[in-house]
Amino acid sequence: MKAKKSLGQHFLRDKGILKKIANFADIKKEDVVLEVGPGGGSLTELLLEKSKMVIAIEKDKRMVELLKEKFSKEIKEGKLEVVEGDILDLKLGEPEKSPVRKTFAARRRENSKNSAEFYACLSNRSFSLAQDYILVGNIPYYITGALFKKALGSQNPPKSITFVVQKEVAERIMTKNNRPARPNGHSGRESILSISIKAYGKPEYGGIIKAGSFYPKPKVDSAMISIRNINKENFKNISETKFFEILKAGFAHKRKLLIRNLDKFKKKEEIKEIFGKGNISEKTRAENLSVENWIFLAKELQKDYQGSFPL
């Protein structure tokens, strides 16, 4: 079946690489997997072998029909649920308020007491998800940032995420202590994306996937990346909204010193005191700070702040 360029489709057919992705996701038999963009189901097949259940979200109607035919047995057994729609439209934790039709699998598990569950909604269908579900996918490059933001910032985030993304993006996320994650890799500077992800969990690099492993062949190499131990511990004493307003302000003008980018929150002298308290140089720029530095700054800058944080 021909890939749709408009959907950013690049299919993986190398069984060895598909197995590496499934293994890297670290799925246990009791896990529920939410798969993004299953395509023809090559990875889906491996995820089904490793998990309790797979819920596959597919935007391409052609692929939805193919998956339903290919995995009719697994669907009847309640091992697989195929939902047509755009993953970016997925609503987590709210559909009980919406007049949606519950799928068979959702109804069947409604009375299950094995694990805590919540409802998700997409395309007027609702389905239940274990609260510790795993998110996996060979995703289109163009939705990478938006999908990370949606999943990590949701009311019910996954316990881990494993994606195939553009190699350069994976290396940007893995940046640590101002050094490149891999030889000849990224410059080592932090970004809004890398800090945003590290605020929620620990990223792990799974290795490069050459462009030739995909059909059609993309212009760049890809890489596997996982975000483990996802939680919101960093936001116990500060709201996510406030943290990200401060983070965005810090990165707003990359050439400026950070202390100047943050002057909307407090007077310069007060910011200098905060920097001293956190052992942060007044000459530093946003890209030089770790996620721990940012959490510290957010906690300090929100104190007695009289401005208006957007809700």
PDB file of C-alpha atoms in Angstrom:
ATOM      1  CA  MET A   1       0.000   0.000   0.000  1.00  0.00           C
ATOM      2  CA  LYS A   2       1.370   3.412  -0.995  1.00  0.00           C
ATOM      3  CA  ALA A   3       2.404   5.741   1.826  1.00  0.00           C
ATOM      4  CA  LYS A   4       0.618   9.073   2.162  1.00  0.00           C
ATOM      5  CA  LYS A   5       3.071  11.964   2.161  1.00  0.00           C
ATOM      6  CA  SER A   6       0.459  14.238   3.748  1.00  0.00           C
ATOM      7  CA  LEU A   7       0.445  11.996   6.839  1.00  0.00           C
ATOM      8  CA  GLY A   8       4.234  11.788   7.058  1.00  0.00           C
ATOM      9  CA  GLN A   9       4.132   8.012   6.600  1.00  0.00           C
ATOM     10  CA  HIS A  10       7.403   6.076   6.487  1.00  0.00           C
ATOM     11  CA  PHE A  11       6.891   2.359   7.064  1.00  0.00           C
ATOM     12  CA  LEU A  12       9.413   0.180   8.888  1.00  0.00           C
ATOM     13  CA  ARG A  13       9.751  -3.295   7.414  1.00  0.00           C
ATOM     14  CA  ASP A  14      13.016  -4.524   8.917  1.00  0.00           C
ATOM     15  CA  LYS A  15      11.951  -7.230  11.399  1.00  0.00           C
ATOM     16  CA  GLY A  16      15.189  -6.941  13.332  1.00  0.00           C
ATOM     17  CA  ILE A  17      14.675  -3.230  13.970  1.00  0.00           C
ATOM     18  CA  LEU A  18      11.007  -3.751  14.808  1.00  0.00           C
ATOM     19  CA  LYS A  19      12.042  -6.281  17.457  1.00  0.00           C
ATOM     20  CA  LYS A  20      14.560  -3.796  18.862  1.00  0.00           C
ATOM     21  CA  ILE A  21      11.827  -1.176  19.218  1.00  0.00           C
ATOM     22  CA  ALA A  22       9.471  -3.625  20.939  1.00  0.00           C
ATOM     23  CA  ASN A  23      12.228  -4.763  23.313  1.00  0.00           C
ATOM     24  CA  PHE A  24      13.379  -1.203  24.015  1.00  0.00           C
ATOM     25  CA  ALA A  25       9.843  -0.288  25.081  1.00  0.00           C
ATOM     26  CA  ASP A  26      10.302  -2.698  28.024  1.00  0.00           C
ATOM     27  CA  ILE A  27       6.740  -4.033  27.944  1.00  0.00           C
ATOM     28  CA  LYS A  28       5.508  -6.547  30.506  1.00  0.00           C
ATOM     29  CA  LYS A  29       2.698  -9.088  30.103  1.00  0.00           C
ATOM     30  CA  GLU A  30       0.369  -7.062  32.333  1.00  0.00           C
ATOM     31  CA  ASP A  31       0.891  -3.805  30.393  1.00  0.00           C
ATOM     32  CA  VAL A  32      -1.619  -2.034  28.162  1.00  0.00           C
ATOM     33  CA  VAL A  33       0.023  -0.380  25.151  1.00  0.00           C
ATOM     34  CA  LEU A  34      -1.299   2.643  23.282  1.00  0.00           C
ATOM     35  CA  GLU A  35       0.278   2.506  19.819  1.00  0.00           C
ATOM     36  CA  VAL A  36       0.423   5.594  17.609  1.00  0.00           C
ATOM     37  CA  GLY A  37       0.343   5.123  13.837  1.00  0.00           C
ATOM     38  CA  PRO A  38       0.457   1.314  13.574  1.00  0.00           C
ATOM     39  CA  GLY A  39       0.330   1.429   9.768  1.00  0.00           C
ATOM     40  CA  GLY A  40       0.225  -2.123   8.449  1.00  0.00           C
ATOM     41  CA  GLY A  41       0.677  -3.630  11.897  1.00  0.00           C
ATOM     42  CA  SER A  42       4.265  -4.899  11.728  1.00  0.00           C
ATOM     43  CA  LEU A  43       5.119  -3.432  15.139  1.00  0.00           C
ATOM     44  CA  THR A  44       1.605  -4.084  16.444  1.00  0.00           C
ATOM     45  CA  GLU A  45       2.161  -7.812  16.030  1.00  0.00           C
ATOM     46  CA  LEU A  46       5.207  -7.715  18.316  1.00  0.00           C
ATOM     47  CA  LEU A  47       3.487  -5.471  20.862  1.00  0.00           C
ATOM     48  CA  LEU A  48       0.588  -7.940  21.071  1.00  0.00           C
ATOM     49  CA  GLU A  49       3.024 -10.736  21.915  1.00  0.00           C
ATOM     50  CA  LYS A  50       4.506  -8.765  24.796  1.00  0.00           C
ATOM     51  CA  SER A  51       1.488  -7.036  26.345  1.00  0.00           C
ATOM     52  CA  LYS A  52      -1.917  -7.629  27.881  1.00  0.00           C
ATOM     53  CA  MET A  53      -3.608  -5.473  25.251  1.00  0.00           C
ATOM     54  CA  VAL A  54      -2.847  -2.980  22.469  1.00  0.00           C
ATOM     55  CA  ILE A  55      -4.987   0.024  21.564  1.00  0.00           C
ATOM     56  CA  ALA A  56      -3.899   1.207  18.120  1.00  0.00           C
ATOM     57  CA  ILE A  57      -4.686   4.773  17.011  1.00  0.00           C
ATOM     58  CA  GLU A  58      -4.561   5.156  13.215  1.00  0.00           C
ATOM     59  CA  LYS A  59      -5.481   8.229  11.156  1.00  0.00           C
ATOM     60  CA  ASP A  60      -5.354   6.541   7.733  1.00  0.00           C
ATOM     61  CA  LYS A  61      -8.703   4.858   6.993  1.00  0.00           C
ATOM     62  CA  ARG A  62      -7.015   2.435   4.569  1.00  0.00           C
ATOM     63  CA  MET A  63      -4.750   1.177   7.330  1.00  0.00           C
ATOM     64  CA  VAL A  64      -7.634   0.905   9.779  1.00  0.00           C
ATOM     65  CA  GLU A  65      -9.423  -1.515   7.454  1.00  0.00           C
ATOM     66  CA  LEU A  66      -6.216  -3.466   6.854  1.00  0.00           C
ATOM     67  CA  LEU A  67      -5.573  -3.797  10.601  1.00  0.00           C
ATOM     68  CA  LYS A  68      -9.115  -4.946  11.318  1.00  0.00           C
ATOM     69  CA  GLU A  69      -8.805  -7.671   8.700  1.00  0.00           C
ATOM     70  CA  LYS A  70      -5.282  -8.734   9.650  1.00  0.00           C
ATOM     71  CA  PHE A  71      -5.977  -8.913  13.391  1.00  0.00           C
ATOM     72  CA  SER A  72      -9.641  -9.967  13.402  1.00  0.00           C
ATOM     73  CA  LYS A  73      -8.889 -12.796  15.844  1.00  0.00           C
ATOM     74  CA  GLU A  74      -7.077 -10.542  18.321  1.00  0.00           C
ATOM     75  CA  ILE A  75      -9.861  -7.963  18.096  1.00  0.00           C
ATOM     76  CA  LYS A  76     -12.531 -10.583  18.854  1.00  0.00           C
ATOM     77  CA  GLU A  77     -10.490 -11.797  21.829  1.00  0.00           C
ATOM     78  CA  GLY A  78     -10.224  -8.255  23.219  1.00  0.00           C
ATOM     79  CA  LYS A  79      -6.441  -8.205  22.796  1.00  0.00           C
ATOM     80  CA  LEU A  80      -6.488  -5.416  20.226  1.00  0.00           C
ATOM     81  CA  GLU A  81      -8.627  -2.362  19.703  1.00  0.00           C
ATOM     82  CA  VAL A  82      -8.238  -0.284  16.542  1.00  0.00           C
ATOM     83  CA  VAL A  83      -9.444   3.316  16.753  1.00  0.00           C
ATOM     84  CA  GLU A  84      -9.569   5.567  13.701  1.00  0.00           C
ATOM     85  CA  GLY A  85      -8.542   9.158  14.349  1.00  0.00           C
ATOM     86  CA  ASP A  86      -5.770  11.677  14.939  1.00  0.00           C
ATOM     87  CA  ILE A  87      -3.766  11.013  18.108  1.00  0.00           C
ATOM     88  CA  LEU A  88      -3.499  14.773  18.673  1.00  0.00           C
ATOM     89  CA  ASP A  89      -7.285  14.887  19.079  1.00  0.00           C
ATOM     90  CA  LEU A  90      -7.245  12.212  21.798  1.00  0.00           C
ATOM     91  CA  LYS A  91      -8.895  13.287  25.049  1.00  0.00           C
ATOM     92  CA  LEU A  92      -7.589  11.632  28.190  1.00  0.00           C
ATOM     93  CA  GLY A  93      -9.694  11.465  31.326  1.00  0.00           C
ATOM     94  CA  GLU A  94     -12.685  13.512  30.121  1.00  0.00           C
ATOM     95  CA  PRO A  95     -14.941  11.367  27.924  1.00  0.00           C
ATOM     96  CA  GLU A  96     -17.239  10.287  30.744  1.00  0.00           C
ATOM     97  CA  LYS A  97     -18.700  13.795  30.316  1.00  0.00           C
ATOM     98  CA  SER A  98     -19.259  13.267  26.590  1.00  0.00           C
ATOM     99  CA  PRO A  99     -22.085  11.390  24.832  1.00  0.00           C
ATOM    100  CA  VAL A 100     -19.827   8.786  23.234  1.00  0.00           C
ATOM    101  CA  ARG A 101     -20.319   5.177  22.294  1.00  0.00           C
ATOM    102  CA  LYS A 102     -18.338   2.759  24.431  1.00  0.00           C
ATOM    103  CA  THR A 103     -16.539   0.040  22.533  1.00  0.00           C
ATOM    104  CA  PHE A 104     -16.924  -3.611  23.388  1.00  0.00           C
ATOM    105  CA  ALA A 105     -13.515  -3.746  25.037  1.00  0.00           C
ATOM    106  CA  ALA A 106     -14.315  -0.674  27.139  1.00  0.00           C
ATOM    107  CA  ARG A 107     -17.581  -2.194  28.352  1.00  0.00           C
ATOM    108  CA  ARG A 108     -15.956  -5.562  29.004  1.00  0.00           C
ATOM    109  CA  ARG A 109     -13.276  -4.028  31.206  1.00  0.00           C
ATOM    110  CA  GLU A 110     -15.555  -1.536  32.913  1.00  0.00           C
ATOM    111  CA  ASN A 111     -16.019  -3.765  35.954  1.00  0.00           C
ATOM    112  CA  SER A 112     -12.425  -4.961  36.089  1.00  0.00           C
ATOM    113  CA  LYS A 113     -10.749  -4.443  39.459  1.00  0.00           C
ATOM    114  CA  ASN A 114      -7.286  -5.580  38.415  1.00  0.00           C
ATOM    115  CA  SER A 115      -5.983  -2.039  37.945  1.00  0.00           C
ATOM    116  CA  ALA A 116      -7.127   1.566  38.072  1.00  0.00           C
ATOM    117  CA  GLU A 117      -8.504   2.767  34.747  1.00  0.00           C
ATOM    118  CA  PHE A 118      -9.734   5.953  33.111  1.00  0.00           C
ATOM    119  CA  TYR A 119     -11.556   6.664  29.890  1.00  0.00           C
ATOM    120  CA  ALA A 120     -10.060   8.154  26.756  1.00  0.00           C
ATOM    121  CA  CYS A 121     -12.070   9.524  23.860  1.00  0.00           C
ATOM    122  CA  LEU A 122     -11.356   9.879  20.148  1.00  0.00           C
ATOM    123  CA  SER A 123     -13.636  10.227  17.132  1.00  0.00           C
ATOM    124  CA  ASN A 124     -16.806   9.789  19.237  1.00  0.00           C
ATOM    125  CA  ARG A 125     -15.550   6.523  20.691  1.00  0.00           C
ATOM    126  CA  SER A 126     -14.414   5.913  24.230  1.00  0.00           C
ATOM    127  CA  PHE A 127     -12.096   3.230  25.510  1.00  0.00           C
ATOM    128  CA  SER A 128     -10.584   2.472  28.876  1.00  0.00           C
ATOM    129  CA  LEU A 129      -6.871   2.672  29.600  1.00  0.00           C
ATOM    130  CA  ALA A 130      -4.933   1.427  32.589  1.00  0.00           C
ATOM    131  CA  GLN A 131      -3.438   4.421  34.391  1.00  0.00           C
ATOM    132  CA  ASP A 132       0.033   2.947  33.933  1.00  0.00           C
ATOM    133  CA  TYR A 133      -0.253   2.400  30.177  1.00  0.00           C
ATOM    134  CA  ILE A 134       2.721   2.564  27.793  1.00  0.00           C
ATOM    135  CA  LEU A 135       2.810   4.813  24.713  1.00  0.00           C
ATOM    136  CA  VAL A 136       4.683   3.467  21.667  1.00  0.00           C
ATOM    137  CA  GLY A 137       4.956   4.518  18.047  1.00  0.00           C
ATOM    138  CA  ASN A 138       6.857   5.069  14.834  1.00  0.00           C
ATOM    139  CA  ILE A 139       5.477   8.572  14.580  1.00  0.00           C
ATOM    140  CA  PRO A 140       5.484  11.200  11.796  1.00  0.00           C
ATOM    141  CA  TYR A 141       8.318  13.656  12.377  1.00  0.00           C
ATOM    142  CA  TYR A 142       6.028  16.678  12.196  1.00  0.00           C
ATOM    143  CA  ILE A 143       3.974  15.733  15.281  1.00  0.00           C
ATOM    144  CA  THR A 144       6.903  14.878  17.582  1.00  0.00           C
ATOM    145  CA  GLY A 145       6.884  18.005  19.758  1.00  0.00           C
ATOM    146  CA  ALA A 146       3.099  18.278  19.899  1.00  0.00           C
ATOM    147  CA  LEU A 147       2.679  14.612  20.826  1.00  0.00           C
ATOM    148  CA  PHE A 148       5.263  14.737  23.613  1.00  0.00           C
ATOM    149  CA  LYS A 149       3.535  17.835  24.988  1.00  0.00           C
ATOM    150  CA  LYS A 150       0.101  16.227  24.814  1.00  0.00           C
ATOM    151  CA  ALA A 151       1.143  12.930  26.403  1.00  0.00           C
ATOM    152  CA  LEU A 152       3.346  14.293  29.184  1.00  0.00           C
ATOM    153  CA  GLY A 153       1.062  17.180  30.086  1.00  0.00           C
ATOM    154  CA  SER A 154      -2.145  15.153  30.093  1.00  0.00           C
ATOM    155  CA  GLN A 155      -4.199  14.411  33.182  1.00  0.00           C
ATOM    156  CA  ASN A 156      -3.296  10.732  32.805  1.00  0.00           C
ATOM    157  CA  PRO A 157       0.204  10.502  31.279  1.00  0.00           C
ATOM    158  CA  PRO A 158       1.698   7.126  30.310  1.00  0.00           C
ATOM    159  CA  LYS A 159       4.239   5.487  32.595  1.00  0.00           C
ATOM    160  CA  SER A 160       6.689   5.423  29.689  1.00  0.00           C
ATOM    161  CA  ILE A 161       6.961   6.562  26.084  1.00  0.00           C
ATOM    162  CA  THR A 162       8.953   4.907  23.300  1.00  0.00           C
ATOM    163  CA  PHE A 163       9.034   6.690  19.947  1.00  0.00           C
ATOM    164  CA  VAL A 164      10.972   6.512  16.711  1.00  0.00           C
ATOM    165  CA  VAL A 165      11.871  10.129  15.964  1.00  0.00           C
ATOM    166  CA  GLN A 166      14.273  12.121  13.835  1.00  0.00           C
ATOM    167  CA  LYS A 167      17.836  11.378  14.964  1.00  0.00           C
ATOM    168  CA  GLU A 168      18.671  15.039  15.554  1.00  0.00           C
ATOM    169  CA  VAL A 169      15.606  15.455  17.782  1.00  0.00           C
ATOM    170  CA  ALA A 170      16.564  12.407  19.855  1.00  0.00           C
ATOM    171  CA  GLU A 171      20.060  13.807  20.370  1.00  0.00           C
ATOM    172  CA  ARG A 172      18.664  17.196  21.396  1.00  0.00           C
ATOM    173  CA  ILE A 173      16.500  15.491  24.009  1.00  0.00           C
ATOM    174  CA  MET A 174      19.451  13.472  25.328  1.00  0.00           C
ATOM    175  CA  THR A 175      21.662  16.542  25.818  1.00  0.00           C
ATOM    176  CA  LYS A 176      23.305  16.507  29.240  1.00  0.00           C
ATOM    177  CA  ASN A 177      25.692  18.788  31.121  1.00  0.00           C
ATOM    178  CA  ASN A 178      26.462  20.801  27.991  1.00  0.00           C
ATOM    179  CA  ARG A 179      27.991  17.829  26.176  1.00  0.00           C
ATOM    180  CA  PRO A 180      26.681  16.034  23.066  1.00  0.00           C
ATOM    181  CA  ALA A 181      24.816  12.815  23.723  1.00  0.00           C
ATOM    182  CA  ARG A 182      26.792  10.929  21.077  1.00  0.00           C
ATOM    183  CA  PRO A 183      29.986  11.478  19.040  1.00  0.00           C
ATOM    184  CA  ASN A 184      29.469  14.014  16.235  1.00  0.00           C
ATOM    185  CA  GLY A 185      26.005  14.650  17.633  1.00  0.00           C
ATOM    186  CA  HIS A 186      24.223  17.790  18.754  1.00  0.00           C
ATOM    187  CA  SER A 187      26.139  20.699  20.252  1.00  0.00           C
ATOM    188  CA  GLY A 188      25.059  19.740  23.767  1.00  0.00           C
ATOM    189  CA  ARG A 189      22.959  22.803  24.521  1.00  0.00           C
ATOM    190  CA  GLU A 190      19.619  22.324  26.247  1.00  0.00           C
ATOM    191  CA  SER A 191      16.387  23.387  24.540  1.00  0.00           C
ATOM    192  CA  ILE A 192      12.761  23.924  25.500  1.00  0.00           C
ATOM    193  CA  LEU A 193      12.042  20.401  24.210  1.00  0.00           C
ATOM    194  CA  SER A 194      14.803  18.696  26.205  1.00  0.00           C
ATOM    195  CA  ILE A 195      13.997  20.508  29.462  1.00  0.00           C
ATOM    196  CA  SER A 196      10.252  19.970  29.003  1.00  0.00           C
ATOM    197  CA  ILE A 197      10.714  16.220  28.649  1.00  0.00           C
ATOM    198  CA  LYS A 198      13.230  15.897  31.492  1.00  0.00           C
ATOM    199  CA  ALA A 199      10.826  17.702  33.808  1.00  0.00           C
ATOM    200  CA  TYR A 200       8.556  14.653  33.555  1.00  0.00           C
ATOM    201  CA  GLY A 201      10.871  11.664  33.173  1.00  0.00           C
ATOM    202  CA  LYS A 202      14.238  10.183  32.273  1.00  0.00           C
ATOM    203  CA  PRO A 203      15.075   9.952  28.544  1.00  0.00           C
ATOM    204  CA  GLU A 204      17.022   6.952  27.228  1.00  0.00           C
ATOM    205  CA  TYR A 205      18.609   6.645  23.796  1.00  0.00           C
ATOM    206  CA  GLY A 206      17.928   3.381  21.960  1.00  0.00           C
ATOM    207  CA  GLY A 207      20.134   3.745  18.907  1.00  0.00           C
ATOM    208  CA  ILE A 208      20.065   4.963  15.311  1.00  0.00           C
ATOM    209  CA  ILE A 209      17.753   3.643  12.608  1.00  0.00           C
ATOM    210  CA  LYS A 210      19.151   4.351   9.152  1.00  0.00           C
ATOM    211  CA  ALA A 211      16.927   6.085   6.617  1.00  0.00           C
ATOM    212  CA  GLY A 212      17.211   3.078   4.303  1.00  0.00           C
ATOM    213  CA  SER A 213      15.263   0.961   6.793  1.00  0.00           C
ATOM    214  CA  PHE A 214      12.064   2.860   5.923  1.00  0.00           C
ATOM    215  CA  TYR A 215       9.783   2.905   2.924  1.00  0.00           C
ATOM    216  CA  PRO A 216       9.580   5.436   1.449  1.00  0.00           C
ATOM    217  CA  LYS A 217      13.075   6.457   2.492  1.00  0.00           C
ATOM    218  CA  PRO A 218      13.137   9.716   4.512  1.00  0.00           C
ATOM    219  CA  LYS A 219      15.842  12.330   3.986  1.00  0.00           C
ATOM    220  CA  VAL A 220      17.344  11.844   7.460  1.00  0.00           C
ATOM    221  CA  ASP A 221      18.151   9.042   9.885  1.00  0.00           C
ATOM    222  CA  SER A 222      15.896   8.254  12.825  1.00  0.00           C
ATOM    223  CA  ALA A 223      16.523   7.046  16.365  1.00  0.00           C
ATOM    224  CA  MET A 224      14.710   5.240  19.157  1.00  0.00           C
ATOM    225  CA  ILE A 225      14.103   7.168  22.350  1.00  0.00           C
ATOM    226  CA  SER A 226      12.251   6.262  25.536  1.00  0.00           C
ATOM    227  CA  ILE A 227      11.061   8.433  28.397  1.00  0.00           C
ATOM    228  CA  ARG A 228      11.005   6.280  31.555  1.00  0.00           C
ATOM    229  CA  ASN A 229       9.526   6.772  35.016  1.00  0.00           C
ATOM    230  CA  ILE A 230       7.125   9.490  33.906  1.00  0.00           C
ATOM    231  CA  ASN A 231       5.677  11.395  36.852  1.00  0.00           C
ATOM    232  CA  LYS A 232       4.742  14.893  38.016  1.00  0.00           C
ATOM    233  CA  GLU A 233       6.842  15.038  41.184  1.00  0.00           C
ATOM    234  CA  ASN A 234       8.538  18.226  39.989  1.00  0.00           C
ATOM    235  CA  PHE A 235       5.181  19.985  39.951  1.00  0.00           C
ATOM    236  CA  LYS A 236       4.187  19.357  43.553  1.00  0.00           C
ATOM    237  CA  ASN A 237       5.077  22.912  44.580  1.00  0.00           C
ATOM    238  CA  ILE A 238       4.625  24.711  41.273  1.00  0.00           C
ATOM    239  CA  SER A 239       2.009  24.437  38.570  1.00  0.00           C
ATOM    240  CA  GLU A 240       2.959  23.154  35.147  1.00  0.00           C
ATOM    241  CA  THR A 241       1.502  26.328  33.613  1.00  0.00           C
ATOM    242  CA  LYS A 242       3.803  28.583  35.655  1.00  0.00           C
ATOM    243  CA  PHE A 243       6.841  26.409  35.029  1.00  0.00           C
ATOM    244  CA  PHE A 244       6.377  26.499  31.263  1.00  0.00           C
ATOM    245  CA  GLU A 245       5.713  30.240  31.147  1.00  0.00           C
ATOM    246  CA  ILE A 246       9.033  30.791  32.927  1.00  0.00           C
ATOM    247  CA  LEU A 247      10.795  28.258  30.684  1.00  0.00           C
ATOM    248  CA  LYS A 248       9.444  29.871  27.501  1.00  0.00           C
ATOM    249  CA  ALA A 249      10.435  33.331  28.728  1.00  0.00           C
ATOM    250  CA  GLY A 250      13.947  32.068  29.437  1.00  0.00           C
ATOM    251  CA  PHE A 251      14.366  30.719  25.908  1.00  0.00           C
ATOM    252  CA  ALA A 252      12.533  33.597  24.191  1.00  0.00           C
ATOM    253  CA  HIS A 253      15.716  35.456  23.209  1.00  0.00           C
ATOM    254  CA  LYS A 254      18.538  32.911  23.028  1.00  0.00           C
ATOM    255  CA  ARG A 255      21.325  35.466  22.600  1.00  0.00           C
ATOM    256  CA  LYS A 256      20.311  37.410  25.671  1.00  0.00           C
ATOM    257  CA  LEU A 257      21.560  36.590  29.129  1.00  0.00           C
ATOM    258  CA  LEU A 258      18.957  34.607  31.033  1.00  0.00           C
ATOM    259  CA  ILE A 259      18.721  37.219  33.765  1.00  0.00           C
ATOM    260  CA  ARG A 260      17.349  39.716  31.208  1.00  0.00           C
ATOM    261  CA  ASN A 261      14.800  37.268  29.820  1.00  0.00           C
ATOM    262  CA  LEU A 262      13.328  36.740  33.282  1.00  0.00           C
ATOM    263  CA  ASP A 263      12.917  40.377  34.307  1.00  0.00           C
ATOM    264  CA  LYS A 264       9.139  40.272  33.741  1.00  0.00           C
ATOM    265  CA  PHE A 265       8.800  38.136  36.867  1.00  0.00           C
ATOM    266  CA  LYS A 266      10.930  40.096  39.342  1.00  0.00           C
ATOM    267  CA  LYS A 267      13.256  43.077  39.565  1.00  0.00           C
ATOM    268  CA  LYS A 268      16.798  42.506  38.343  1.00  0.00           C
ATOM    269  CA  GLU A 269      18.305  42.735  41.836  1.00  0.00           C
ATOM    270  CA  GLU A 270      15.858  40.124  43.123  1.00  0.00           C
ATOM    271  CA  ILE A 271      16.708  37.810  40.248  1.00  0.00           C
ATOM    272  CA  LYS A 272      20.410  38.235  41.018  1.00  0.00           C
ATOM    273  CA  GLU A 273      19.732  37.122  44.590  1.00  0.00           C
ATOM    274  CA  ILE A 274      17.869  34.067  43.333  1.00  0.00           C
ATOM    275  CA  PHE A 275      20.724  33.209  40.965  1.00  0.00           C
ATOM    276  CA  GLY A 276      23.182  33.479  43.845  1.00  0.00           C
ATOM    277  CA  LYS A 277      21.021  31.261  46.033  1.00  0.00           C
ATOM    278  CA  GLY A 278      20.926  28.629  43.287  1.00  0.00           C
ATOM    279  CA  ASN A 279      24.622  28.948  42.440  1.00  0.00           C
ATOM    280  CA  ILE A 280      23.718  30.110  38.910  1.00  0.00           C
ATOM    281  CA  SER A 281      26.031  32.503  37.075  1.00  0.00           C
ATOM    282  CA  GLU A 282      24.581  35.901  36.140  1.00  0.00           C
ATOM    283  CA  LYS A 283      26.266  35.462  32.752  1.00  0.00           C
ATOM    284  CA  THR A 284      24.461  32.219  31.931  1.00  0.00           C
ATOM    285  CA  ARG A 285      22.021  31.665  29.082  1.00  0.00           C
ATOM    286  CA  ALA A 286      18.912  29.477  29.080  1.00  0.00           C
ATOM    287  CA  GLU A 287      20.589  26.669  27.142  1.00  0.00           C
ATOM    288  CA  ASN A 288      23.216  26.183  29.875  1.00  0.00           C
ATOM    289  CA  LEU A 289      20.843  25.248  32.707  1.00  0.00           C
ATOM    290  CA  SER A 290      19.770  21.765  33.781  1.00  0.00           C
ATOM    291  CA  VAL A 291      16.179  20.773  34.500  1.00  0.00           C
ATOM    292  CA  GLU A 292      16.997  20.981  38.229  1.00  0.00           C
ATOM    293  CA  ASN A 293      18.087  24.605  37.752  1.00  0.00           C
ATOM    294  CA  TRP A 294      14.825  25.390  35.978  1.00  0.00           C
ATOM    295  CA  ILE A 295      12.684  23.795  38.678  1.00  0.00           C
ATOM    296  CA  PHE A 296      14.550  25.855  41.281  1.00  0.00           C
ATOM    297  CA  LEU A 297      14.104  29.087  39.308  1.00  0.00           C
ATOM    298  CA  ALA A 298      10.414  28.433  38.740  1.00  0.00           C
ATOM    299  CA  LYS A 299       9.798  27.883  42.458  1.00  0.00           C
ATOM    300  CA  GLU A 300      11.661  31.059  43.382  1.00  0.00           C
ATOM    301  CA  LEU A 301      10.265  33.280  40.635  1.00  0.00           C
ATOM    302  CA  GLN A 302       6.654  32.415  41.363  1.00  0.00           C
ATOM    303  CA  LYS A 303       6.966  33.622  44.967  1.00  0.00           C
ATOM    304  CA  ASP A 304       5.118  36.911  45.439  1.00  0.00           C
ATOM    305  CA  TYR A 305       4.850  37.328  41.665  1.00  0.00           C
ATOM    306  CA  GLN A 306       2.082  39.867  41.023  1.00  0.00           C
ATOM    307  CA  GLY A 307       1.752  39.256  37.299  1.00  0.00           C
ATOM    308  CA  SER A 308      -0.767  37.025  35.571  1.00  0.00           C
ATOM    309  CA  PHE A 309       0.214  33.481  34.668  1.00  0.00           C
ATOM    310  CA  PRO A 310      -2.027  32.206  31.863  1.00  0.00           C
ATOM    311  CA  LEU A 311      -4.432  29.435  32.805  1.00  0.00           C
TER     312      LEU A 311
END
